[in-house]
mmCIF file of C-alpha atoms in Angstrom:
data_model
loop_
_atom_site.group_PDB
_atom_site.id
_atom_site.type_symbol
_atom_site.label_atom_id
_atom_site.label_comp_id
_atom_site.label_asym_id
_atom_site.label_seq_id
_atom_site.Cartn_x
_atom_site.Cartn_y
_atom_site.Cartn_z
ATOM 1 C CA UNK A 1 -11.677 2.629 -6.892
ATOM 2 C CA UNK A 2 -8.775 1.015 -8.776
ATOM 3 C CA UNK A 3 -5.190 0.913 -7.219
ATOM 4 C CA UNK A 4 -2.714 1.350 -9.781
ATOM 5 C CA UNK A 5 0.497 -0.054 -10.238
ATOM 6 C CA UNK A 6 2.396 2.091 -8.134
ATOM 7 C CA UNK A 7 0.236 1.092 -5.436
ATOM 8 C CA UNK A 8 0.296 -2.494 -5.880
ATOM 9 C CA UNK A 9 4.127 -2.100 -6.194
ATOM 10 C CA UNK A 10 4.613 -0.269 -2.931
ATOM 11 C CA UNK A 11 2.937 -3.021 -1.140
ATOM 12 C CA UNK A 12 5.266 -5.599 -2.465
ATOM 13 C CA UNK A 13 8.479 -3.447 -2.136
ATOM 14 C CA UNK A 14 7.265 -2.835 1.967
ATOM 15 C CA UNK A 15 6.563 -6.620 1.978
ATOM 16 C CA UNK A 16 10.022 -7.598 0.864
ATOM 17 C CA UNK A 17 11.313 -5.317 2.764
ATOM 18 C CA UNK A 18 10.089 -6.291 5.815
ATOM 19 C CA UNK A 19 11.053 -10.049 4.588
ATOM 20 C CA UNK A 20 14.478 -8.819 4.867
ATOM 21 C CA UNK A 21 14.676 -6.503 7.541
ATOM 22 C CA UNK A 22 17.186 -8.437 9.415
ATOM 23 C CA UNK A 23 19.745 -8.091 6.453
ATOM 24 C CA UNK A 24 19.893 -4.095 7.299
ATOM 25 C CA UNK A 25 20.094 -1.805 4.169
ATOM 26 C CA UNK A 26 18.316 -3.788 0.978
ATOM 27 C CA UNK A 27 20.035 -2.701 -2.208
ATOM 28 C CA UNK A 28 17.541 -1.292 -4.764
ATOM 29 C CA UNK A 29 18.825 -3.659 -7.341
ATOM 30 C CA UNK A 30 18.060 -6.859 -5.300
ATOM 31 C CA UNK A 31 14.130 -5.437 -4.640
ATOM 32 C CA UNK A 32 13.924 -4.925 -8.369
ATOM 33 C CA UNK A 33 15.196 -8.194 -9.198
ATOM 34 C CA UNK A 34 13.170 -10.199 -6.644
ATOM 35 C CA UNK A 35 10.017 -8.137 -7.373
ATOM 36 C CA UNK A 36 10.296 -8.035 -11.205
ATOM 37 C CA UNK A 37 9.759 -4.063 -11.247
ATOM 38 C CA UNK A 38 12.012 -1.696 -13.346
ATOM 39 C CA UNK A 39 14.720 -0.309 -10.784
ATOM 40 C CA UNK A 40 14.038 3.476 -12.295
ATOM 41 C CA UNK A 41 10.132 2.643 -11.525
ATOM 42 C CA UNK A 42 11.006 1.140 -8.540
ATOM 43 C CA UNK A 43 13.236 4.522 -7.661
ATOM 44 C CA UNK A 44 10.197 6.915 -7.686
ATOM 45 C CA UNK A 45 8.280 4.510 -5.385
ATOM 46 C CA UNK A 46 10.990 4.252 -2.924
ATOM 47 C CA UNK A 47 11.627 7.831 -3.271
ATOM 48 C CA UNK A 48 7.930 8.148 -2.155
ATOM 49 C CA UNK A 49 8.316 5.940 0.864
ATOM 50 C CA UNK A 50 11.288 7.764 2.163
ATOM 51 C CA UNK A 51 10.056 11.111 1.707
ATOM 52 C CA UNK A 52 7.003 10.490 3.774
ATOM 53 C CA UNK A 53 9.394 8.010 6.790
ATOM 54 C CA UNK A 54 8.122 4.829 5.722
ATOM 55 C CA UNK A 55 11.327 3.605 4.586
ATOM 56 C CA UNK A 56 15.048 4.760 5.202
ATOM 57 C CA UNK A 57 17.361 5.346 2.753
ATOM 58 C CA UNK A 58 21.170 4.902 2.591
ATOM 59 C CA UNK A 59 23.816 5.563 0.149
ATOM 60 C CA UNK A 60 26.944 4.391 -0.916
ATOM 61 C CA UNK A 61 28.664 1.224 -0.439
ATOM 62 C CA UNK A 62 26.350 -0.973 2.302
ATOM 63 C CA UNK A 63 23.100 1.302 1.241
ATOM 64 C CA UNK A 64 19.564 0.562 -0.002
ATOM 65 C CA UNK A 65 16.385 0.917 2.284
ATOM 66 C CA UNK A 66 15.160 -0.445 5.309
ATOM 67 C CA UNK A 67 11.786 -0.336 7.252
ATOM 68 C CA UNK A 68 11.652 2.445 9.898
ATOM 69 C CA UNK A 69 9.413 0.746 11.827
ATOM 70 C CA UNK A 70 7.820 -2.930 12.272
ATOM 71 C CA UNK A 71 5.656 -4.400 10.270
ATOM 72 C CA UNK A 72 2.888 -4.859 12.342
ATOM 73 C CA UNK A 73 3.009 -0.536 12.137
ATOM 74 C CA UNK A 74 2.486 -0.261 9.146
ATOM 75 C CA UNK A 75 -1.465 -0.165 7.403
ATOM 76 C CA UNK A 76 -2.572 -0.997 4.224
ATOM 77 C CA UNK A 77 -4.603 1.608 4.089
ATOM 78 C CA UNK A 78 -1.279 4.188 4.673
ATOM 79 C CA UNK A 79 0.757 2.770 2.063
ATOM 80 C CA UNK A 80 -2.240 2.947 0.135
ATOM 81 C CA UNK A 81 -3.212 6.395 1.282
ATOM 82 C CA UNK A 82 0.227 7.275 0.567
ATOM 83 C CA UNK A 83 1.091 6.198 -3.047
ATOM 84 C CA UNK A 84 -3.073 6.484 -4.588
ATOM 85 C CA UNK A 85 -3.885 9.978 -2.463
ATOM 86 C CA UNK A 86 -7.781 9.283 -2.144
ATOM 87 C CA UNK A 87 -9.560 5.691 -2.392
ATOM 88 C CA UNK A 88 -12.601 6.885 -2.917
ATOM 89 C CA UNK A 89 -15.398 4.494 -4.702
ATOM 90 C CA UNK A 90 -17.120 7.874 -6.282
ATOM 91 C CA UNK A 91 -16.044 11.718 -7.008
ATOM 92 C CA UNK A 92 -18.376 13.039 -4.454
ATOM 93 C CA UNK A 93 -16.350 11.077 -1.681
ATOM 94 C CA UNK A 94 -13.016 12.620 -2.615
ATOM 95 C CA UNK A 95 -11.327 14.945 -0.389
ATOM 96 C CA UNK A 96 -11.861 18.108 -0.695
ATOM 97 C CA UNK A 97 -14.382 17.757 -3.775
ATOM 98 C CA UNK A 98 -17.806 20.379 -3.750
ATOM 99 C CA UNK A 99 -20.458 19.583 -2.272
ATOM 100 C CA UNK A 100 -23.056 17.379 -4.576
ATOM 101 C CA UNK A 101 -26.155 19.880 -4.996
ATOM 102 C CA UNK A 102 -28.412 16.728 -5.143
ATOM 103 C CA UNK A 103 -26.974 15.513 -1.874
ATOM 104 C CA UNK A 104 -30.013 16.108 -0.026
ATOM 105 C CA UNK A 105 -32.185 13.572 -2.148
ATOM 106 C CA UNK A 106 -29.090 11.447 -3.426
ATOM 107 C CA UNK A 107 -30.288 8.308 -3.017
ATOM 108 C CA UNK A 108 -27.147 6.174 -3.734
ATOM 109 C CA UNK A 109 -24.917 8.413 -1.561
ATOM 110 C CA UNK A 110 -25.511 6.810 1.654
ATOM 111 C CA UNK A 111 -24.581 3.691 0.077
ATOM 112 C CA UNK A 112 -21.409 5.310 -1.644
ATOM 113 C CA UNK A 113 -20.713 6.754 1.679
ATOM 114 C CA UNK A 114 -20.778 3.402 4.062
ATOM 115 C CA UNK A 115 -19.020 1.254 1.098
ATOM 116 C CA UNK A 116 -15.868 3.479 1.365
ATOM 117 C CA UNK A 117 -16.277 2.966 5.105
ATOM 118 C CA UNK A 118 -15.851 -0.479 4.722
ATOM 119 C CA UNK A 119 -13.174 -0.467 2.674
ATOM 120 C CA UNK A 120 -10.747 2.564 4.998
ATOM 121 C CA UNK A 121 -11.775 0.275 8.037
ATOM 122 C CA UNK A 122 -10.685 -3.295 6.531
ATOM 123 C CA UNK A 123 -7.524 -1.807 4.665
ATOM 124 C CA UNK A 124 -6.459 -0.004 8.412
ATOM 125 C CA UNK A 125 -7.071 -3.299 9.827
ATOM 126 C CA UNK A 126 -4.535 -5.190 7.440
ATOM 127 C CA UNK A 127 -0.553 -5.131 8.638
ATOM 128 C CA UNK A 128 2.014 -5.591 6.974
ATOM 129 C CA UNK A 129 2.900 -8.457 8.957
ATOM 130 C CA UNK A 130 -0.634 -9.536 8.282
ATOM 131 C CA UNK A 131 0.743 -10.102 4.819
ATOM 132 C CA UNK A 132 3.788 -11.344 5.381
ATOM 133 C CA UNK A 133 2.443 -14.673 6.735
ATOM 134 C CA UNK A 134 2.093 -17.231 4.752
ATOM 135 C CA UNK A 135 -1.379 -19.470 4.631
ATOM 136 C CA UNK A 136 -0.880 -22.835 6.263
ATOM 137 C CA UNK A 137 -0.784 -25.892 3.329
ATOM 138 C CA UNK A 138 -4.214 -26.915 2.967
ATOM 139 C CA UNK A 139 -6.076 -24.120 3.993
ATOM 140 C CA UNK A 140 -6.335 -22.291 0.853
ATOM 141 C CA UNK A 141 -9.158 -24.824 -0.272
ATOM 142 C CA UNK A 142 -12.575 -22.900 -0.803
ATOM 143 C CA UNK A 143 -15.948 -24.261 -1.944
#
């Protein structure tokens, strides 16, 4: 599993978005600018996000996007889910793929199998308020 740069922009778009939530309506150019992303790249994302209620969108004069719900709502693992489709470590894990006619003596696949587990259950687990906090001075230090 890789996640591409669409991915990895979503996340920061919904981050800074939920940085600024209390400012209403964020224009597009001001994510764009903060974020370093193209604003036409940045356009398909958002188009994305609104599409599928994870972000409002205005128009006009006072428009941009907003969050339409809190942070602490909102998954990793659904922006994710939502910008990548399938996370899936191998092609026998993806939805909707054929079944593998060695499953029955696959020996990896169990491992395959729980490994993708792991990963759905800690990106569900992660908020986007989870990300929006800031480590404490100091406590970045790691032996």
């Amino acid at each position: 599993m890789m996640v591409s740069t669409k991915g990895r922009y979503a996340l920061r778009v919904m981050i800074d978005l939920a940085e600024h939530q209390a400012e209403g309506y964020v224009p597009l150019k001001a994510i764009a600018e903060r974020q370093e992303i193209s604003e036409k790249y940045l356009e398909s994302i958002l188009k994305s996000l609104v599409q599928n209620h994870f972000l409002a969108g205005m128009r006009g004069k006072g428009g941009g996007y907003k969050l339409t719900r809190a942070p602490e709502q909102y998954t990793v693992g659904s922006i994710l889910h939502l910008t990548e489709g399938s996370l899936a470590t191998v092609a026998c894990l993806e939805p909707g793929a054929p079944t593998c006619p060695r499953m029955a003596e696959c020996r990896t696949y169990p491992m395959w199998s729980k490994l993708d587990k792991m990963i759905e259950d800690y990106l569900q687990s992660v908020t986007l308020a989870d990300l929006m906090a800031k480590p404490e001075q100091g406590n970045e230090y790691v032996i």
